PDB file of C-alpha atoms in Angstrom:
ATOM      1  CA  MET A   1     115.754 105.684  76.448  1.00 46.00           C
ATOM      2  CA  MET A   2     112.207 106.960  76.409  1.00 50.00           C
ATOM      3  CA  GLU A   3     110.677 109.899  79.233  1.00 57.00           C
ATOM      4  CA  VAL A   4     107.557 110.761  80.856  1.00 61.00           C
ATOM      5  CA  ILE A   5     107.694 114.562  80.551  1.00 60.00           C
ATOM      6  CA  ASP A   6     106.234 117.518  82.439  1.00 60.00           C
ATOM      7  CA  THR A   7     103.510 119.166  80.573  1.00 66.00           C
ATOM      8  CA  GLU A   8     101.790 122.598  82.586  1.00 57.00           C
ATOM      9  CA  TRP A   9      98.668 120.660  84.074  1.00 50.00           C
ATOM     10  CA  LYS A  10      97.100 122.119  87.325  1.00 54.00           C
ATOM     11  CA  GLU A  11      94.276 120.573  89.302  1.00 57.00           C
ATOM     12  CA  SER A  12      90.706 122.295  89.101  1.00 52.00           C
ATOM     13  CA  ASN A  13      89.528 121.536  92.736  1.00 52.00           C
ATOM     14  CA  HIS A  14      86.901 123.445  94.543  1.00 49.00           C
ATOM     15  CA  GLU A  15      86.077 120.892  96.242  1.00 49.00           C
ATOM     16  CA  PHE A  16      87.191 123.214 100.082  1.00 44.00           C
ATOM     17  CA  GLY A  17      85.379 125.898  99.182  1.00 40.00           C
ATOM     18  CA  ASN A  18      86.288 128.994  96.891  1.00 34.00           C
ATOM     19  CA  GLN A  19      89.443 129.233  95.485  1.00 34.00           C
ATOM     20  CA  GLU A  20      91.899 132.057  94.713  1.00 33.00           C
ATOM     21  CA  GLU A  21      92.351 132.481  90.770  1.00 31.00           C
ATOM     22  CA  ARG A  22      95.480 132.164  91.046  1.00 36.00           C
ATOM     23  CA  PRO A  23      97.332 129.386  93.485  1.00 40.00           C
ATOM     24  CA  VAL A  24      99.935 129.704  95.853  1.00 41.00           C
ATOM     25  CA  GLU A  25     102.655 128.390  94.553  1.00 46.00           C
ATOM     26  CA  LEU A  26     105.720 127.107  96.328  1.00 44.00           C
ATOM     27  CA  SER A  27     108.145 128.192  94.120  1.00 46.00           C
ATOM     28  CA  GLU A  28     107.505 131.857  93.236  1.00 45.00           C
ATOM     29  CA  THR A  29     106.514 132.413  97.261  1.00 44.00           C
ATOM     30  CA  ASN A  30     109.070 133.667  99.970  1.00 45.00           C
ATOM     31  CA  ASP A  31     106.893 133.620 103.049  1.00 53.00           C
ATOM     32  CA  MET A  32     107.715 130.670 105.088  1.00 59.00           C
ATOM     33  CA  SER A  33     104.742 130.953 107.067  1.00 67.00           C
ATOM     34  CA  ALA A  34     102.690 129.641 103.860  1.00 75.00           C
ATOM     35  CA  TYR A  35     105.052 125.957 104.514  1.00 79.00           C
ATOM     36  CA  GLN A  36     104.948 123.529 106.978  1.00 85.00           C
ATOM     37  CA  PHE A  37     107.420 120.910 107.577  1.00 93.00           C
ATOM     38  CA  MET A  38     105.964 117.886 109.289  1.00 94.00           C
ATOM     39  CA  GLU A  39     108.302 114.795 110.331  1.00 96.00           C
ATOM     40  CA  PHE A  40     106.667 111.132 110.576  1.00 96.00           C
ATOM     41  CA  GLU A  41     107.953 107.821 112.944  1.00 96.00           C
ATOM     42  CA  PHE A  42     106.768 104.217 111.917  1.00 95.00           C
ATOM     43  CA  GLU A  43     107.484 101.246 114.843  1.00 89.00           C
ATOM     44  CA  ASN A  44     109.384  99.191 111.278  1.00 86.00           C
ATOM     45  CA  VAL A  45     111.350 101.768 110.226  1.00 93.00           C
ATOM     46  CA  ASP A  46     114.004 103.477 111.114  1.00 92.00           C
ATOM     47  CA  THR A  47     114.403 106.872 109.567  1.00 93.00           C
ATOM     48  CA  LYS A  48     111.985 109.456 110.451  1.00 96.00           C
ATOM     49  CA  ILE A  49     110.273 110.784 106.966  1.00 97.00           C
ATOM     50  CA  THR A  50     110.059 114.600 106.843  1.00 97.00           C
ATOM     51  CA  LEU A  51     107.754 116.333 104.148  1.00 97.00           C
ATOM     52  CA  ARG A  52     107.705 120.107 103.478  1.00 95.00           C
ATOM     53  CA  GLY A  53     104.152 120.907 102.260  1.00 92.00           C
ATOM     54  CA  ILE A  54     101.236 124.328 102.446  1.00 86.00           C
ATOM     55  CA  SER A  55      98.652 124.602 105.261  1.00 71.00           C
ATOM     56  CA  ARG A  56      95.157 123.988 103.938  1.00 59.00           C
ATOM     57  CA  MET A  57      94.503 127.298 105.460  1.00 52.00           C
ATOM     58  CA  VAL A  58      95.847 128.805 102.680  1.00 55.00           C
ATOM     59  CA  SER A  59      94.093 128.734  99.820  1.00 50.00           C
ATOM     60  CA  THR A  60      94.967 127.161  96.246  1.00 54.00           C
ATOM     61  CA  GLN A  61      93.289 125.035  93.945  1.00 55.00           C
ATOM     62  CA  SER A  62      96.708 122.494  94.349  1.00 68.00           C
ATOM     63  CA  SER A  63      95.126 120.787  97.027  1.00 76.00           C
ATOM     64  CA  GLY A  64      97.971 117.858  96.869  1.00 84.00           C
ATOM     65  CA  LEU A  65     100.362 120.401  98.201  1.00 87.00           C
ATOM     66  CA  ALA A  66      98.579 119.659 101.911  1.00 86.00           C
ATOM     67  CA  LEU A  67      98.773 116.182 104.083  1.00 90.00           C
ATOM     68  CA  TRP A  68      95.378 114.577 103.707  1.00 87.00           C
ATOM     69  CA  THR A  69      93.985 112.043 106.591  1.00 91.00           C
ATOM     70  CA  CYS A  70      93.733 109.028 104.287  1.00 94.00           C
ATOM     71  CA  SER A  71      97.459 109.071 103.369  1.00 95.00           C
ATOM     72  CA  GLN A  72      97.874 108.946 107.075  1.00 95.00           C
ATOM     73  CA  ILE A  73      95.640 106.073 107.552  1.00 96.00           C
ATOM     74  CA  LEU A  74      96.750 103.920 104.493  1.00 97.00           C
ATOM     75  CA  SER A  75     100.721 104.600 105.687  1.00 97.00           C
ATOM     76  CA  GLY A  76      99.934 103.269 109.246  1.00 96.00           C
ATOM     77  CA  TYR A  77      97.960 100.417 107.728  1.00 97.00           C
ATOM     78  CA  LEU A  78     101.526  99.782 104.940  1.00 97.00           C
ATOM     79  CA  ALA A  79     103.659  99.661 108.182  1.00 96.00           C
ATOM     80  CA  GLU A  80     101.836  97.015 109.858  1.00 95.00           C
ATOM     81  CA  ASN A  81     101.712  94.832 106.575  1.00 97.00           C
ATOM     82  CA  ALA A  82     104.628  95.998 105.189  1.00 97.00           C
ATOM     83  CA  ASP A  83     104.275  92.855 102.766  1.00 97.00           C
ATOM     84  CA  PHE A  84     101.951  94.382 100.520  1.00 98.00           C
ATOM     85  CA  VAL A  85     104.718  96.637  99.386  1.00 98.00           C
ATOM     86  CA  LYS A  86     108.056  94.786 100.078  1.00 97.00           C
ATOM     87  CA  GLY A  87     110.612  93.627  97.403  1.00 98.00           C
ATOM     88  CA  LYS A  88     107.390  94.858  95.129  1.00 98.00           C
ATOM     89  CA  LYS A  89     106.586  97.605  92.148  1.00 98.00           C
ATOM     90  CA  VAL A  90     104.622 100.343  93.685  1.00 98.00           C
ATOM     91  CA  LEU A  91     103.197 102.907  92.136  1.00 98.00           C
ATOM     92  CA  GLU A  92     101.663 106.253  93.482  1.00 98.00           C
ATOM     93  CA  LEU A  93      98.903 108.234  91.896  1.00 98.00           C
ATOM     94  CA  GLY A  94      97.745 111.309  93.166  1.00 96.00           C
ATOM     95  CA  SER A  95     101.271 111.421  95.370  1.00 96.00           C
ATOM     96  CA  GLY A  96     100.807 114.954  97.127  1.00 94.00           C
ATOM     97  CA  LEU A  97     103.816 115.233  99.466  1.00 96.00           C
ATOM     98  CA  GLY A  98     104.963 111.645  99.237  1.00 97.00           C
ATOM     99  CA  LEU A  99     104.657 110.282 102.766  1.00 97.00           C
ATOM    100  CA  CYS A 100     103.195 106.045 100.937  1.00 98.00           C
ATOM    101  CA  GLY A 101     105.428 106.321  98.372  1.00 98.00           C
ATOM    102  CA  ILE A 102     108.729 107.605 100.441  1.00 98.00           C
ATOM    103  CA  LEU A 103     107.067 105.174 103.711  1.00 98.00           C
ATOM    104  CA  SER A 104     107.574 102.002 100.713  1.00 98.00           C
ATOM    105  CA  TYR A 105     110.429 102.558  99.810  1.00 97.00           C
ATOM    106  CA  HIS A 106     111.665 102.590 103.563  1.00 96.00           C
ATOM    107  CA  LEU A 107     109.569  99.290 103.883  1.00 97.00           C
ATOM    108  CA  GLY A 108     111.835  98.007 101.229  1.00 96.00           C
ATOM    109  CA  ALA A 109     109.883  97.940  97.589  1.00 97.00           C
ATOM    110  CA  SER A 110     111.820  97.387  94.928  1.00 97.00           C
ATOM    111  CA  LYS A 111     110.770 100.407  92.720  1.00 97.00           C
ATOM    112  CA  VAL A 112     108.267 103.113  93.843  1.00 98.00           C
ATOM    113  CA  ILE A 113     106.665 105.553  91.305  1.00 98.00           C
ATOM    114  CA  ALA A 114     105.502 108.416  93.098  1.00 98.00           C
ATOM    115  CA  THR A 115     103.353 110.753  90.410  1.00 97.00           C
ATOM    116  CA  ASP A 116     101.375 113.591  90.719  1.00 95.00           C
ATOM    117  CA  GLY A 117     100.243 115.304  88.015  1.00 92.00           C
ATOM    118  CA  ASP A 118      99.725 119.195  89.375  1.00 91.00           C
ATOM    119  CA  LEU A 119     103.603 120.523  88.027  1.00 91.00           C
ATOM    120  CA  ASP A 120     103.521 122.580  91.741  1.00 89.00           C
ATOM    121  CA  VAL A 121     102.839 119.345  93.283  1.00 92.00           C
ATOM    122  CA  LEU A 122     105.110 117.095  91.382  1.00 93.00           C
ATOM    123  CA  GLN A 123     108.447 119.576  92.262  1.00 92.00           C
ATOM    124  CA  ASN A 124     107.641 119.726  96.330  1.00 93.00           C
ATOM    125  CA  LEU A 125     106.862 116.202  95.888  1.00 96.00           C
ATOM    126  CA  ARG A 126     110.445 116.297  94.336  1.00 96.00           C
ATOM    127  CA  TYR A 127     111.508 117.906  96.583  1.00 95.00           C
ATOM    128  CA  ASN A 128     110.224 115.672  99.997  1.00 97.00           C
ATOM    129  CA  MET A 129     111.593 113.547  97.812  1.00 97.00           C
ATOM    130  CA  LYS A 130     115.505 114.869  98.116  1.00 95.00           C
ATOM    131  CA  GLN A 131     115.307 116.146 101.823  1.00 95.00           C
ATOM    132  CA  ASN A 132     114.915 112.596 102.705  1.00 96.00           C
ATOM    133  CA  ASP A 133     117.954 111.136 101.098  1.00 94.00           C
ATOM    134  CA  ILE A 134     115.802 109.377  98.230  1.00 95.00           C
ATOM    135  CA  PRO A 135     117.771 109.520  95.034  1.00 90.00           C
ATOM    136  CA  VAL A 136     115.379 110.721  92.624  1.00 89.00           C
ATOM    137  CA  HIS A 137     115.001 109.398  89.008  1.00 83.00           C
ATOM    138  CA  SER A 138     117.645 106.592  90.340  1.00 87.00           C
ATOM    139  CA  ALA A 139     116.774 102.877  88.923  1.00 89.00           C
ATOM    140  CA  SER A 140     114.702 102.626  92.602  1.00 94.00           C
ATOM    141  CA  VAL A 141     113.028 105.977  92.431  1.00 96.00           C
ATOM    142  CA  SER A 142     111.477 108.233  89.956  1.00 96.00           C
ATOM    143  CA  CYS A 143     108.812 111.253  90.173  1.00 96.00           C
ATOM    144  CA  PRO A 144     107.399 111.350  87.324  1.00 96.00           C
ATOM    145  CA  GLN A 145     104.097 113.311  85.774  1.00 95.00           C
ATOM    146  CA  LEU A 146     101.031 111.167  85.430  1.00 96.00           C
ATOM    147  CA  ILE A 147      97.774 112.733  84.323  1.00 95.00           C
ATOM    148  CA  TRP A 148      94.707 110.243  85.373  1.00 96.00           C
ATOM    149  CA  GLY A 149      93.641 108.793  82.023  1.00 96.00           C
ATOM    150  CA  GLN A 150      96.164 110.558  79.915  1.00 95.00           C
ATOM    151  CA  GLY A 151      99.140 109.104  78.215  1.00 95.00           C
ATOM    152  CA  LEU A 152      98.602 105.968  79.410  1.00 97.00           C
ATOM    153  CA  GLN A 153     100.476 103.909  76.963  1.00 96.00           C
ATOM    154  CA  THR A 154     103.519 106.050  76.254  1.00 95.00           C
ATOM    155  CA  PHE A 155     103.525 105.461  80.406  1.00 96.00           C
ATOM    156  CA  GLN A 156     103.432 101.821  80.943  1.00 96.00           C
ATOM    157  CA  ASN A 157     106.080 102.274  77.749  1.00 96.00           C
ATOM    158  CA  VAL A 158     108.266 103.577  79.823  1.00 95.00           C
ATOM    159  CA  TYR A 159     107.664 102.294  83.280  1.00 96.00           C
ATOM    160  CA  SER A 160     105.645  99.059  82.870  1.00 96.00           C
ATOM    161  CA  LYS A 161     102.774  97.605  84.364  1.00 97.00           C
ATOM    162  CA  GLN A 162     102.941  97.765  88.303  1.00 98.00           C
ATOM    163  CA  SER A 163     102.431  95.031  90.664  1.00 98.00           C
ATOM    164  CA  VAL A 164     100.920  97.377  93.377  1.00 98.00           C
ATOM    165  CA  ILE A 165      99.071 101.109  93.153  1.00 98.00           C
ATOM    166  CA  LEU A 166      98.871 103.571  95.231  1.00 98.00           C
ATOM    167  CA  ALA A 167      96.148 105.888  95.821  1.00 98.00           C
ATOM    168  CA  THR A 168      94.415 108.433  99.065  1.00 96.00           C
ATOM    169  CA  ASP A 169      91.895 110.929  99.078  1.00 92.00           C
ATOM    170  CA  VAL A 170      92.019 110.509  95.370  1.00 94.00           C
ATOM    171  CA  PHE A 171      87.931 110.520  94.147  1.00 92.00           C
ATOM    172  CA  TYR A 172      86.841 114.005  95.610  1.00 87.00           C
ATOM    173  CA  ALA A 173      85.086 114.306  92.491  1.00 89.00           C
ATOM    174  CA  PRO A 174      82.677 112.034  90.092  1.00 92.00           C
ATOM    175  CA  HIS A 175      84.095 112.945  87.067  1.00 92.00           C
ATOM    176  CA  LEU A 176      87.350 111.366  88.031  1.00 92.00           C
ATOM    177  CA  VAL A 177      86.343 107.775  89.315  1.00 96.00           C
ATOM    178  CA  HIS A 178      86.510 106.756  85.314  1.00 97.00           C
ATOM    179  CA  PRO A 179      89.856 108.373  84.519  1.00 97.00           C
ATOM    180  CA  LEU A 180      91.074 107.048  87.526  1.00 97.00           C
ATOM    181  CA  TRP A 181      89.966 103.672  87.634  1.00 98.00           C
ATOM    182  CA  HIS A 182      91.279 103.303  83.534  1.00 98.00           C
ATOM    183  CA  THR A 183      94.403 104.808  84.891  1.00 98.00           C
ATOM    184  CA  VAL A 184      94.580 101.763  87.771  1.00 98.00           C
ATOM    185  CA  ASP A 185      93.643  99.077  85.581  1.00 98.00           C
ATOM    186  CA  GLU A 186      95.726  99.501  82.627  1.00 98.00           C
ATOM    187  CA  LEU A 187      98.975  99.999  84.774  1.00 98.00           C
ATOM    188  CA  LEU A 188      98.214  97.057  87.322  1.00 98.00           C
ATOM    189  CA  GLU A 189      99.769  93.639  86.270  1.00 98.00           C
ATOM    190  CA  PRO A 190      97.447  91.024  85.915  1.00 96.00           C
ATOM    191  CA  ASN A 191      97.517  89.374  89.748  1.00 96.00           C
ATOM    192  CA  GLY A 192      98.317  93.384  91.407  1.00 98.00           C
ATOM    193  CA  VAL A 193      96.829  94.866  94.041  1.00 98.00           C
ATOM    194  CA  PHE A 194      95.389  98.349  93.863  1.00 98.00           C
ATOM    195  CA  LEU A 195      95.251 100.227  98.112  1.00 98.00           C
ATOM    196  CA  LEU A 196      92.491 102.910  98.540  1.00 98.00           C
ATOM    197  CA  GLY A 197      92.666 105.139 101.336  1.00 96.00           C
ATOM    198  CA  PHE A 198      89.083 106.245 101.319  1.00 94.00           C
ATOM    199  CA  CYS A 199      86.841 109.250 102.151  1.00 87.00           C
ATOM    200  CA  PRO A 200      83.853 110.479 101.228  1.00 85.00           C
ATOM    201  CA  HIS A 201      84.200 113.436  99.291  1.00 78.00           C
ATOM    202  CA  ARG A 202      81.277 114.458  96.529  1.00 83.00           C
ATOM    203  CA  VAL A 203      81.815 110.609  95.123  1.00 89.00           C
ATOM    204  CA  THR A 204      80.516 107.839  96.945  1.00 90.00           C
ATOM    205  CA  ILE A 205      81.679 104.345  97.813  1.00 92.00           C
ATOM    206  CA  GLN A 206      79.301 103.033  96.054  1.00 92.00           C
ATOM    207  CA  GLU A 207      80.050 104.901  92.598  1.00 94.00           C
ATOM    208  CA  VAL A 208      83.727 103.660  93.326  1.00 95.00           C
ATOM    209  CA  LEU A 209      82.883 100.404  93.968  1.00 96.00           C
ATOM    210  CA  ASP A 210      80.313 100.149  90.788  1.00 96.00           C
ATOM    211  CA  THR A 211      83.434 100.740  88.395  1.00 97.00           C
ATOM    212  CA  ALA A 212      85.341  98.513  90.163  1.00 97.00           C
ATOM    213  CA  GLU A 213      83.099  95.429  89.544  1.00 97.00           C
ATOM    214  CA  GLU A 214      82.410  96.196  86.078  1.00 97.00           C
ATOM    215  CA  LEU A 215      86.287  96.463  85.529  1.00 97.00           C
ATOM    216  CA  GLY A 216      86.713  92.782  87.252  1.00 97.00           C
ATOM    217  CA  TYR A 217      88.147  93.838  90.634  1.00 98.00           C
ATOM    218  CA  THR A 218      86.746  92.186  93.635  1.00 97.00           C
ATOM    219  CA  TRP A 219      87.483  94.343  96.899  1.00 97.00           C
ATOM    220  CA  THR A 220      88.038  94.356 100.938  1.00 96.00           C
ATOM    221  CA  ARG A 221      88.220  95.799 103.930  1.00 94.00           C
ATOM    222  CA  PRO A 222      90.618  95.423 106.489  1.00 94.00           C
ATOM    223  CA  ASN A 223      89.217  96.747 109.901  1.00 85.00           C
ATOM    224  CA  ILE A 224      91.836  99.217 110.854  1.00 79.00           C
ATOM    225  CA  SER A 225      89.473 100.989 113.462  1.00 68.00           C
ATOM    226  CA  GLU A 226      90.037  97.485 115.400  1.00 51.00           C
ATOM    227  CA  GLY A 227      94.223  96.992 114.328  1.00 44.00           C
ATOM    228  CA  ASP A 228      92.780  93.657 113.522  1.00 46.00           C
ATOM    229  CA  ASP A 229      93.253  91.570 110.581  1.00 49.00           C
ATOM    230  CA  ASN A 230      89.305  91.680 110.513  1.00 48.00           C
ATOM    231  CA  ASP A 231      87.407  92.731 107.570  1.00 55.00           C
ATOM    232  CA  ASP A 232      84.019  95.135 108.367  1.00 53.00           C
ATOM    233  CA  ASP A 233      81.148  94.184 106.918  1.00 52.00           C
ATOM    234  CA  ASP A 234      80.807  95.950 103.860  1.00 52.00           C
ATOM    235  CA  ASP A 235      76.862  95.456 103.792  1.00 50.00           C
ATOM    236  CA  ASP A 236      76.966  97.506 106.481  1.00 49.00           C
ATOM    237  CA  TYR A 237      78.896 100.253 105.208  1.00 47.00           C
ATOM    238  CA  LEU A 238      77.397 100.470 101.938  1.00 50.00           C
ATOM    239  CA  PHE A 239      74.292 100.982 103.856  1.00 40.00           C
ATOM    240  CA  ASN A 240      75.679 103.764 105.235  1.00 47.00           C
ATOM    241  CA  THR A 241      78.137 105.253 102.396  1.00 48.00           C
ATOM    242  CA  SER A 242      76.733 108.672 103.105  1.00 52.00           C
ATOM    243  CA  THR A 243      78.239 108.349 106.550  1.00 59.00           C
ATOM    244  CA  PHE A 244      81.920 110.453 107.167  1.00 66.00           C
ATOM    245  CA  GLY A 245      84.351 108.236 107.289  1.00 82.00           C
ATOM    246  CA  TYR A 246      88.446 106.739 106.773  1.00 90.00           C
ATOM    247  CA  HIS A 247      88.656 103.396 105.463  1.00 92.00           C
ATOM    248  CA  VAL A 248      91.389 100.879 103.131  1.00 96.00           C
ATOM    249  CA  PHE A 249      89.717  98.616 100.643  1.00 97.00           C
ATOM    250  CA  VAL A 250      92.507  96.057  98.806  1.00 98.00           C
ATOM    251  CA  PHE A 251      91.553  95.862  95.096  1.00 98.00           C
ATOM    252  CA  GLU A 252      92.106  92.119  93.345  1.00 98.00           C
ATOM    253  CA  ARG A 253      91.516  91.231  89.735  1.00 96.00           C
ATOM    254  CA  ASN A 254      88.697  88.953  89.814  1.00 89.00           C
ATOM    255  CA  ASN A 255      90.292  85.436  88.620  1.00 72.00           C
ATOM    256  CA  THR A 256      87.403  85.041  86.546  1.00 53.00           C
ATOM    257  CA  SER A 257      88.309  88.141  84.614  1.00 48.00           C
ATOM    258  CA  ASN A 258      90.428  88.680  81.605  1.00 46.00           C
ATOM    259  CA  GLU A 259      93.628  89.242  82.230  1.00 45.00           C
ATOM    260  CA  GLN A 260      95.667  91.466  80.536  1.00 42.00           C
TER     261      GLN A 260
END
């Protein structure tokens, strides 16, 4: 059986200020003060989710070792809308600590593929899966490396296309917009759904939506702040794209676009 083999790759993310030349590696430090252990509870999940990560106060280019707010926002939305993942094949891009992927497993996803490109992040992601008693590399869960825009045909040969793709805080630099959307477009089933937790960093939502439209996707933006099913006024939001805030977008292919 084919496998996706880990390759030496490190995230280069200077979004959050000056970084040390050599990132902190979990496997190489015995300083427990670098670690944080966090617990999460959701109303319709019986089990607590425990995550290990590194404080954002620790200088590291591997931002996936920290917990970012958008993952909490999207996980809350999924917990209230479990039908998005229940019984579905779910792929998470840039999983980081793995909150959304682990939650999808507990919400009844038929298969969870939690991925990251950075090897330190991937190692910690696999640790988090195991400490939550989730069988990594089983029929129901895998944690392979996936670098956006690279090796997509090999990845697809091993794991096929997915019903649902999840991603949070992934559009943090302009050069990532096209490879990330290319990854989504290649690995999402024709009638699949892409759920994005977004807040603006150096990429505006308009840039993300322009690329989505070019690829034939439509979207809705659930009103997560009100806790109801009404969509926000997208025209008003796009008018204020420089305003910082946390949002969930649900992307689907336009019915008139070509299916792959």
